[in-house]
Every structure is written in structure tokens, then in C-alpha cells.
Coordinates of C-alpha atoms in Angstrom, one line a residue:
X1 CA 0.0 0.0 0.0
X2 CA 1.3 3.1 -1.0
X3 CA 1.4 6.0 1.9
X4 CA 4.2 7.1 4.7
X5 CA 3.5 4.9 7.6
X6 CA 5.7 6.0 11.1
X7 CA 5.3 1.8 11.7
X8 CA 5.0 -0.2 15.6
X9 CA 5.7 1.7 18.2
X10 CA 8.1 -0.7 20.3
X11 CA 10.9 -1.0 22.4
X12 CA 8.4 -0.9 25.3
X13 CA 9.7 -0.6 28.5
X14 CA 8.4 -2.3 32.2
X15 CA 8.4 1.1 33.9
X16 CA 5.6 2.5 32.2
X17 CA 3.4 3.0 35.6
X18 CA 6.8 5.3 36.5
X19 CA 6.0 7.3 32.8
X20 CA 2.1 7.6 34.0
X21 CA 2.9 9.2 36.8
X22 CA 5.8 12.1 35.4
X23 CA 3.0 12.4 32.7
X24 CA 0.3 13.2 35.3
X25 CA 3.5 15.4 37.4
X26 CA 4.1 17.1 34.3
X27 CA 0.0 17.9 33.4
X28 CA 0.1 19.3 37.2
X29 CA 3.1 21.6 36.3
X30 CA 1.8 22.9 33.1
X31 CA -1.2 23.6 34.2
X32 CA -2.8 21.2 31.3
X33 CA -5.9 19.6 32.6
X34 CA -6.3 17.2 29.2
X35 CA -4.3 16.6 26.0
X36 CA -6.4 17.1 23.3
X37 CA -5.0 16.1 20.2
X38 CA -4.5 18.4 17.1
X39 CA -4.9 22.0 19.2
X40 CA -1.2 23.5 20.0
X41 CA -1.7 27.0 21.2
X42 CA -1.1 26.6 24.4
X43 CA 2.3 27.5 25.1
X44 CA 1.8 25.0 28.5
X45 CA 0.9 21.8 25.9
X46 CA 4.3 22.9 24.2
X47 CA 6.4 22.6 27.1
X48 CA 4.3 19.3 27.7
X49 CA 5.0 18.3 24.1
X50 CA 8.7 19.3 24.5
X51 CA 8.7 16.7 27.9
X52 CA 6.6 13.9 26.2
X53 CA 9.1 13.8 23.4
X54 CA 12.1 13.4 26.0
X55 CA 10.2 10.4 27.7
X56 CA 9.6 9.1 24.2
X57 CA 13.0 8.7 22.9
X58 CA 14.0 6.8 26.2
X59 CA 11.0 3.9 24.7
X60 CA 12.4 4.2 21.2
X61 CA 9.2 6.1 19.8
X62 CA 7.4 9.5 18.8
X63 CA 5.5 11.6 21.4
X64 CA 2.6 10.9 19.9
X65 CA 3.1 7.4 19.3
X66 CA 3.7 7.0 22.9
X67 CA 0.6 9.0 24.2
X68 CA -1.6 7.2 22.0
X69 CA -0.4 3.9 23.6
X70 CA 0.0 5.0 27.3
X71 CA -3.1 6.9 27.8
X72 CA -5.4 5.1 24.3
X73 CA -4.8 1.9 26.3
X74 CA -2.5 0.2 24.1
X75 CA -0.8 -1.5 27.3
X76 CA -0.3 -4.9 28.1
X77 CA -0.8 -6.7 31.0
X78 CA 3.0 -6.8 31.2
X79 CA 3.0 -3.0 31.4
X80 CA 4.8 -3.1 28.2
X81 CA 3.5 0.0 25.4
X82 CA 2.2 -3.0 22.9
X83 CA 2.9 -2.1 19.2
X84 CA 0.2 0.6 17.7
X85 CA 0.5 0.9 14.2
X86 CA 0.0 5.0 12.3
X87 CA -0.5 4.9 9.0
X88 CA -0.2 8.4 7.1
X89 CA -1.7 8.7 3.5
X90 CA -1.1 12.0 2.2
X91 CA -1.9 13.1 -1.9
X92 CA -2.0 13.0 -4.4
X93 CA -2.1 9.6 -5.6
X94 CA -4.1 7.0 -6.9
X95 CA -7.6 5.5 -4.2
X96 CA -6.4 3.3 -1.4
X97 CA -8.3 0.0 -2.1
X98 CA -10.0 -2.1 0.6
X99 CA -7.7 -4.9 -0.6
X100 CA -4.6 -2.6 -0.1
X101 CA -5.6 -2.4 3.3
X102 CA -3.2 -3.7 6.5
X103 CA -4.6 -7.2 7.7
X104 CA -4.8 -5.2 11.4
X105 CA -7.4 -3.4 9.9
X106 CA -9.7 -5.8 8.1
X107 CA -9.3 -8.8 10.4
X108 CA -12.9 -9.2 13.1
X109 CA -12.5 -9.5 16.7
X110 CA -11.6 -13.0 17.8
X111 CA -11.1 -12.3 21.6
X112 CA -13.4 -12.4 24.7
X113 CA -16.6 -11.4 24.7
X114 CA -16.3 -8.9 27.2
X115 CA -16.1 -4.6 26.7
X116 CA -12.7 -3.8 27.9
X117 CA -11.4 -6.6 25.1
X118 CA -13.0 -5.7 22.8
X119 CA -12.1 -1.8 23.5
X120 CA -8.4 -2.7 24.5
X121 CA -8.1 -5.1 20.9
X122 CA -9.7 -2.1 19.3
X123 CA -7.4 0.4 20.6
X124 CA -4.6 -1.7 19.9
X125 CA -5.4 -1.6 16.0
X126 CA -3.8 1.1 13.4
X127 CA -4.4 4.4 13.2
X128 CA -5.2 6.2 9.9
X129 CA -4.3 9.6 9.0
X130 CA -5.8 10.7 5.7
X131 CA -4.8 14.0 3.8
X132 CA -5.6 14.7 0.2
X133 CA -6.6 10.5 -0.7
X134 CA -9.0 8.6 -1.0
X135 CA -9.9 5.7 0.6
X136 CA -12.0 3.7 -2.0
X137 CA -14.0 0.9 -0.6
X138 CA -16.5 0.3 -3.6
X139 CA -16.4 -3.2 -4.9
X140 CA -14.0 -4.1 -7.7
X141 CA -14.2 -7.4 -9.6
X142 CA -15.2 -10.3 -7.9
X143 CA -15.9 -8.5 -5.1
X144 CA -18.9 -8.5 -3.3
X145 CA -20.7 -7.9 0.0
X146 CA -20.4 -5.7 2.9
X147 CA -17.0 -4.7 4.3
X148 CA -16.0 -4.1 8.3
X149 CA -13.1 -2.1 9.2
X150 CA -11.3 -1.5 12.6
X151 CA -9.6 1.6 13.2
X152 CA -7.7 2.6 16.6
X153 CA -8.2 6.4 15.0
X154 CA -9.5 7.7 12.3
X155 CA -8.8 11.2 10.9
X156 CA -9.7 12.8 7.5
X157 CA -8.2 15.6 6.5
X158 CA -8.6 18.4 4.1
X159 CA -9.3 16.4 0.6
X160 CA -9.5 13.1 1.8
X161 CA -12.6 11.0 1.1
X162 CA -13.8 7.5 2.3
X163 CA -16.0 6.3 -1.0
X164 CA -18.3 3.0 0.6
X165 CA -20.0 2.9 -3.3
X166 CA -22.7 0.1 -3.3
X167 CA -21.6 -1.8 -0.5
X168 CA -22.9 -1.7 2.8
X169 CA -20.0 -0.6 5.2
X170 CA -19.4 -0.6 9.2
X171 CA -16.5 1.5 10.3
X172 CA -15.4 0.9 14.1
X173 CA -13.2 3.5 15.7
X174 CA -12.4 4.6 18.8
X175 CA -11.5 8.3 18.5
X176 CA -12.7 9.9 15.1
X177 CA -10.9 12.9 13.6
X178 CA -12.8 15.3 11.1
X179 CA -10.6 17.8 9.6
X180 CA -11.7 18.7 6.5
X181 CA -12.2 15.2 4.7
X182 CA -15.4 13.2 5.1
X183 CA -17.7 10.2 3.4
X184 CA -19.0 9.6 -0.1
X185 CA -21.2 7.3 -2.0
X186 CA -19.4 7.7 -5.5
X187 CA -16.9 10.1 -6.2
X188 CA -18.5 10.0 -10.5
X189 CA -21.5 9.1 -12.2
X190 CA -20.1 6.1 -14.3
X191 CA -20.8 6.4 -18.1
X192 CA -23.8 4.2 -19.5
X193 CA -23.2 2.7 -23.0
X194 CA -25.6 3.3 -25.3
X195 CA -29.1 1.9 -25.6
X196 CA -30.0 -0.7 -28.3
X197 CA -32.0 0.8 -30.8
X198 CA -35.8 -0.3 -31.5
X199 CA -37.1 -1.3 -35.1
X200 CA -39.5 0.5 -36.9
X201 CA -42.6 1.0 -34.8
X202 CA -41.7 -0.2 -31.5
X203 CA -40.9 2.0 -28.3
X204 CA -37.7 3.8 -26.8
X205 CA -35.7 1.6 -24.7
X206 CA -36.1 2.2 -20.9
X207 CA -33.1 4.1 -19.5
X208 CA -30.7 2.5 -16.8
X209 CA -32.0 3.0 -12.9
X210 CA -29.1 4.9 -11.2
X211 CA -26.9 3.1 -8.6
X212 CA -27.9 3.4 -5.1
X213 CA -25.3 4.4 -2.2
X214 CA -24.9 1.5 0.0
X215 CA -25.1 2.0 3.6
X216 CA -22.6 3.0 6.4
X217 CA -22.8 2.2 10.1
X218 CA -20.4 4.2 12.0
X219 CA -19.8 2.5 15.3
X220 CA -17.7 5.2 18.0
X221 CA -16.5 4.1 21.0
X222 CA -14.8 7.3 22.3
X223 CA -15.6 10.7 20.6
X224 CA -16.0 12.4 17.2
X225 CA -13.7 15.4 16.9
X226 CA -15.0 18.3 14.3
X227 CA -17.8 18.2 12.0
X228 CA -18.2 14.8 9.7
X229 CA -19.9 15.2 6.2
X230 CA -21.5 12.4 5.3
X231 CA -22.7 12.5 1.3
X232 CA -24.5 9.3 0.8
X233 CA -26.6 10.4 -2.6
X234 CA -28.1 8.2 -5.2
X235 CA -26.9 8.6 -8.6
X236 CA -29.1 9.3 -11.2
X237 CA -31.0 7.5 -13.9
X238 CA -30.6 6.9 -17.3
X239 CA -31.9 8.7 -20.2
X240 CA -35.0 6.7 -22.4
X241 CA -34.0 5.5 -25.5
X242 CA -35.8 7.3 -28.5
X243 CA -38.4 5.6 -30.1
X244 CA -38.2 3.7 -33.3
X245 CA -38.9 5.6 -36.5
X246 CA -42.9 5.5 -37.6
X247 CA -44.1 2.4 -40.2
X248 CA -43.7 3.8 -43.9
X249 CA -47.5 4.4 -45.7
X250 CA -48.3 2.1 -48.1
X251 CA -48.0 2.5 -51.3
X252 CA -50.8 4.4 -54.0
X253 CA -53.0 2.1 -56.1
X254 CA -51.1 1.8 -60.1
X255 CA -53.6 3.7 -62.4
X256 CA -56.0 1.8 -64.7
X257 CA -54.6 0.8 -67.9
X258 CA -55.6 2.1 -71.1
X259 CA -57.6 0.1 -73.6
X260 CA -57.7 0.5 -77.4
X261 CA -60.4 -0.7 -80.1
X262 CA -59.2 -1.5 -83.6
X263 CA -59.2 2.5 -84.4
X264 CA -59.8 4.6 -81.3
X265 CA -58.9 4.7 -77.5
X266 CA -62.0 3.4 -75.4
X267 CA -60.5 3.3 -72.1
X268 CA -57.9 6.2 -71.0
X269 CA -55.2 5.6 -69.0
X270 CA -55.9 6.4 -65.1
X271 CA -53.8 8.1 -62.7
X272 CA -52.2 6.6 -60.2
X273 CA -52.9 6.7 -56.5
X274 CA -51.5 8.7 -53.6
X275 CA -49.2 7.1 -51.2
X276 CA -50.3 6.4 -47.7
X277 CA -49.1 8.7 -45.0
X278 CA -46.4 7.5 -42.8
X279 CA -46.8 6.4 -39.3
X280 CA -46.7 7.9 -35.9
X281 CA -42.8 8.1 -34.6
X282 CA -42.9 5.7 -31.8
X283 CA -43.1 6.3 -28.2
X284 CA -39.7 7.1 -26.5
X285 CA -38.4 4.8 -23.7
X286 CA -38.8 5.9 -20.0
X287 CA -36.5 7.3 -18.1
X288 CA -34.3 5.4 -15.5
X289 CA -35.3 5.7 -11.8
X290 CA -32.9 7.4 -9.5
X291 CA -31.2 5.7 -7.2
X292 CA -32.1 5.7 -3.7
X293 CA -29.6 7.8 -0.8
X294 CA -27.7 5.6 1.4
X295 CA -28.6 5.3 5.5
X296 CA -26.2 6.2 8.1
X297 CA -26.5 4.2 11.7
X298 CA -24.4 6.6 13.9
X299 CA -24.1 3.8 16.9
X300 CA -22.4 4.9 20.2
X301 CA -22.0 3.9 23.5
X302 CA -24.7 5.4 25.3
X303 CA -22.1 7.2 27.7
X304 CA -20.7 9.0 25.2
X305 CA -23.3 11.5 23.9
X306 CA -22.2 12.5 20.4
X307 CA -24.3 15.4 19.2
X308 CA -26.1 15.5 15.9
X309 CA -24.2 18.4 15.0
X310 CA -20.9 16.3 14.1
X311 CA -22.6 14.6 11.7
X312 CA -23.5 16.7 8.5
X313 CA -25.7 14.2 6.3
X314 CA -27.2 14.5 3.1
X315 CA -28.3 11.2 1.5
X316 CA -30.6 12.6 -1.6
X317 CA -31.9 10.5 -4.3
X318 CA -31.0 10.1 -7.7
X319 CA -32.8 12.6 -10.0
X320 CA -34.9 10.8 -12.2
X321 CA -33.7 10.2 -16.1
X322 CA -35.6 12.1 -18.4
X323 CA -37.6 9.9 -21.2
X324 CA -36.6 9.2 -24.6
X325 CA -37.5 11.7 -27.7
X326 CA -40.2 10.4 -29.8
X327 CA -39.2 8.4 -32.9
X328 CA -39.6 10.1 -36.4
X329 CA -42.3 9.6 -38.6
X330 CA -42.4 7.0 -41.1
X331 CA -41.9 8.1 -44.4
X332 CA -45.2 8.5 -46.6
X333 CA -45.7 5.6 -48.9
X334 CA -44.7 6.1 -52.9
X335 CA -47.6 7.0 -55.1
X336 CA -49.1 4.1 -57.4
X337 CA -48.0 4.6 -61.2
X338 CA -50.2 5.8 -63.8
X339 CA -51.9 3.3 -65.9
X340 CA -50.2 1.2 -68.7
X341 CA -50.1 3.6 -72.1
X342 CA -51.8 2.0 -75.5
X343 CA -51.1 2.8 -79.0
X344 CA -54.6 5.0 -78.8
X345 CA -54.4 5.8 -74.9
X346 CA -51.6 7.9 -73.4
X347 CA -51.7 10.2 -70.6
X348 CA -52.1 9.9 -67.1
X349 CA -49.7 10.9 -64.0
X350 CA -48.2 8.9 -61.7
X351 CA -50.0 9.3 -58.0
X352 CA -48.2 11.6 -55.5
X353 CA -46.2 10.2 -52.4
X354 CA -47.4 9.9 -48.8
X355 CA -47.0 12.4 -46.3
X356 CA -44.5 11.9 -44.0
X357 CA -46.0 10.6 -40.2
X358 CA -45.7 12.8 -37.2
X359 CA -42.8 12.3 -34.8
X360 CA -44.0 10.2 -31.6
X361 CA -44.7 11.4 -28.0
X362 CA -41.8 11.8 -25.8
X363 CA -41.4 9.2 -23.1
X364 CA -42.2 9.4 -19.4
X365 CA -39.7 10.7 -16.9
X366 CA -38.3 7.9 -14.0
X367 CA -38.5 8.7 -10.6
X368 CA -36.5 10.3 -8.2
X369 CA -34.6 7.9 -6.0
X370 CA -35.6 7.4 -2.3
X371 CA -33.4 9.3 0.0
X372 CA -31.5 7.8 3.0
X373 CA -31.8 8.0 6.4
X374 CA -29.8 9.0 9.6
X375 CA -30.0 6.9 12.9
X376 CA -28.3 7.7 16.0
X377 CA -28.2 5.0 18.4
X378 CA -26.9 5.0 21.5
X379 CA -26.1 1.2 22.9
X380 CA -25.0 -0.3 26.5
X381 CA -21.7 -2.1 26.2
X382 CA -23.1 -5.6 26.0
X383 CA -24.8 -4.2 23.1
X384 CA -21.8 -3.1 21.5
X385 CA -20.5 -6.3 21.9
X386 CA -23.2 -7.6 19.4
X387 CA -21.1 -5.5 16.8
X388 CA -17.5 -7.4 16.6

């Protein structure tokens, strides 16, 4: 997988309950009642930065890395810091596939079924940090299904998109991070090939239904950190096909013949007919449906109120195609000849051609796609539990 990745942070060492407390000594001398990730203008968190990074490079890691174990809960029993993997993908560059991601990530909860476990296994799992890429998790190939990913932290940054497509998704997370990047259902509107078209006389060709957004189920255990736009829309549907040209008009009657006696004409020769008038154009096809928004399930633990306000949703349908242009009309039919000449009888005029037939009625527009839903649904821990 493509991406800068700052790897494990190991070389752990048994004193960590030692580090705890200089951490909490050094909150107490700052004045810093909480680290907060991502906000650096106090000039106390500086100083507290400045000391975290000298307590890191006696465990062989980053400041951050080291935090993010300690006080995430990336411990071991053994009071080792156990290895918590940051991933950095920065742009530009080509979609991170589902595929590409690390097995950490895509692997489901084997443990106990008990809450801390499952929160300490989640917590233990790599942390994403997404700027300017996109993160494409729509099926490709053989592909198929819903997806579940795992994610110690999660943040998007400016330009970078999660893209769930079709597929239903469930993204579990214990702190997320929204900085400017957010979710999508489909970053284009594929092309459609074009329709077949309809013999002589027979209707447009329906248009395509447009592609509904799959669904996403955002499972938090710990908080959500900005404002999260969530863009589940439908795309929309296909253009009708235009109806098949008209039936041509038959053709005029031939004119009668002439008919001679032994000295004069006794039968003149007739005109012939006019052609029949073309047919109607046929109807055009109906449009393609939109398709329908995608649902978000915002499921937290009921302890940890997340307010509606860090989730901005909009999960519209797909506009509806518009219908297919009428087909032509059919040509008028070829006036009938004038009748057969004689040696006495000539004359007559050959019959005039059909008019041509009206173009046919425009199809029917499709429908606008159903639009998606937003859930928030706070769970009790042995509920939670039902989701790994």
C-alpha cells in the first residue's frame, strides 16, 4: 500500500506505571488539565509536548506514538506500550483499495466477549491519517458484500474521502478525527453505454436505474472530533432511449390501364394513387429511476453522547432520467403509377407520395430515488458487543 506509515511503536519498557505518573506530574506543572490532540496554542501543551518527546525517545518512539499507547490503552498486561501501528496517506495519488488495506485493519474480533477486550483489541489496531486521498472501498471485480473495518483512530483531513460505493459498510473507531475530509457514496457518475436501438414502430428503450449508495454504520466508542460530512446520494437515472422511427404508408394504387379498339382509344389511361401517410414516430423509452440515498446508523456507547451536529448528512436520491425523444415519422408511402399507355391511350400521372407521419410522443420521466436515512443510536456495552 502506498502512503508514509511511522510503523510499531516498540521497544516498550516495564516502567511504564513510572512514565504515568511524570506524565500526570508534568500535566500538574503545566497547568494542562487534558491533552487534546490536534490544538497546539497553548504554550503550557508545548512545554508538555517538549517533555513527552524526552520520555519518548528513552521507549524508542514518537511523542505521539507514545501517548496514544499509554493513555489510548495500548498496554499490556505486562505494562509493556504494545505495538500501535499509524498509518499516514497523504496526496496526491491514486484511491487506497479495501484490498490494499493492513490485515490489522480488516481482520474481526476474535477475543473475549467482554467490553474492555474488545475496547483494548480495538485500541490496539492502526491508526489512519488521511490527507488529500481517497480511501476507495466500492467493490471491484469479484468483489462482493459488505466490508467491516477496525480503526484505533481515524482522521480525515482536508481532501481526503472515504468512497463505501454500493456496498454496505461498518466502520469501528475509537476516536474519530474530522478535519476537513469526510464520506462519499461515488466520487463520479459512471458512463452508461448506449441503448440498443428499437425497429420500426416499437418503443424507446427504458433508461438505466441509477446506482444506489450503500449504507454506512459508523460505530464510535470514544468521541468524534470536528464536523463529519456524510454525502450518501443516489446517482441518477438513465436517459430513455428514443423511439423507433414510424411504419412507412403504403404504397398508392397503379392507375388503370388504357384500352384501345381496332381505331380509337376506349379506355384512357388512369392516374395513379396517392401514397399512404407514414406512421406515428414511436413512443420514446422511460427514463431510468434514481437511485435511492444511502442510510447512516451513527451507533455509540450510550455514555458518550455524540451530538447531531458532528454529523452533516445528506443522502438525496437520484434525479430521475428524463424519457426518450419520440421516434420520427415514417416516411409517406410512394404514389401508385399511372396506368399502362396503348397505342390509342396515353396520358395519365403517376400518383403523389405519402405524407410523412408525425414524430412520436416523448417518453415518461423515471422517478426520483428514495433518499437515505440518519439513525443515532446509543447502545450499553453488552450491546456493542453484538457488533464485533
Amino acid at each position: 500500500m502506498t502512503g508514509e506509515s511511522t510503523g510499531p511503536t516498540k521497544k516498550a519498557t516495564g516502567w511504564v506505571t513510572l512514565f504515568g505518573s511524570l506524565i500526570v506530574a508534568i500535566l500538574a506543572a503545566t497547568g494542562v488539565a487534558a491533552i487534546s490532540f490536534g490544538y497546539t496554542d497553548s504554550s503550557r501543551l508545548k512545554v508538555l509536548g517538549a517533555k513527552l518527546s524526552e520520555i519518548a525517545a528513552d521507549v524508542g518512539t514518537s511523542a505521539t506514538g507514545y501517548v496514544h499507547a499509554l493513555l489510548g490503552g495500548g498496554v499490556g498486561d505486562d505494562g509493556k506500550i504494545e505495538p500501535v501501528e499509524v498509518v499516514k496517506l497523504t496526496g496526491p495519488g491514486k484511491p487506497v483499495l479495501a484490498r490494499d488495506l493492513p490485515e490489522a485493519v480488516r481482520a474481526p474480533y476474535q477475543g473475549e466477549r467482554k467490553f474492555d477486550a474488545v475496547l483494548a483489541d480495538l485500541r490496539r489496531r492502526p491508526a489512519f491519517d488521511l490527507t488529500d486521498r481517497t480511501l476507495s472501498l466500492v467493490a471491484v471485480g469479484a468483489e462482493t458484500g459488505s466490508v467491516t473495518l477496525y480503526f484505533s483512530e481515524l482522521a480525515l483531513n482536508k481532501g481526503s474521502k472515504i468512497a463505501i460505493g454500493d456496498r454496505n459498510v461498518r466502520i469501528i473507531v475509537k476516536e474519530l478525527i474530522a478535519n476537513g475530509g469526510g464520506v462519499i457514496s461515488f466520487e463520479e457518475n459512471p458512463a452508461i453505454p448506449p441503448l440498443s436501438s428499437p425497429v420500426n414502430g416499437q418503443p424507446g428503450v427504458s433508461g438505466p436505474s441509477g446506482r444506489s449508495s450503500g449504507s454506512l454504520e459508523l460505530v464510535v466508542l470514544g468521541h468524534v472530533r470536528g464536523q463529519l460530512p456524510v454525502v450518501l446520494n443516489g446517482l441518477p437515472g438513465g436517459a430513455g432511449g428514443a423511439g423507433g422511427k414510424g411504419v412507412a404508408g403504403e404504397p398508392g394504387e397503379a392507375g388503370q390501364s388504357g384500352s384501345d379498339s381496332l381505331f380509337s382509344c376506349t379506355r384512357p389511361v388512369g392516374n395513379g394513387g396517392p401514397g399512404g401517410a407514414g406512421m406515428s414516430g414511436a413512443l420514446g423509452g422511460r427514463g431510468g429511476d434514481g437511485g435511492g440515498g444511502g442510510n447512516l446508523q451513527l451507533i455509540y456507547l450510550g455514555s458518550n453522547l455524540i451530538p447531531r451536529s458532528a454529523i452533516q448528512f445528506t443522502a438525496a436520491g437520484g434525479e430521475p432520467g428524463v424519457g426518450g425523444p419520440g421516434g420520427p415519422g415514417g416516411d409517406g408511402g410512394p404514389g401508385g403509377s399511372r396506368g399502362w399507355q396503348t397505342f390509342y391511350c396515353r396520358g395519365g400521372v403517376d400518383g403523389a407520395a405519402g405524407a410523412q407521419g408525425p414524430v412520436g410522443p416523448n417518453g415518461a420521466p423515471g422517478s426520483r430515488g428514495p433518499s437515505g436515512m440518519l439513525k443515532q443510536i446509543p447502545l450499553p456495552r453488552d450491546q456493542i458487543l453484538g457488533l464485533f
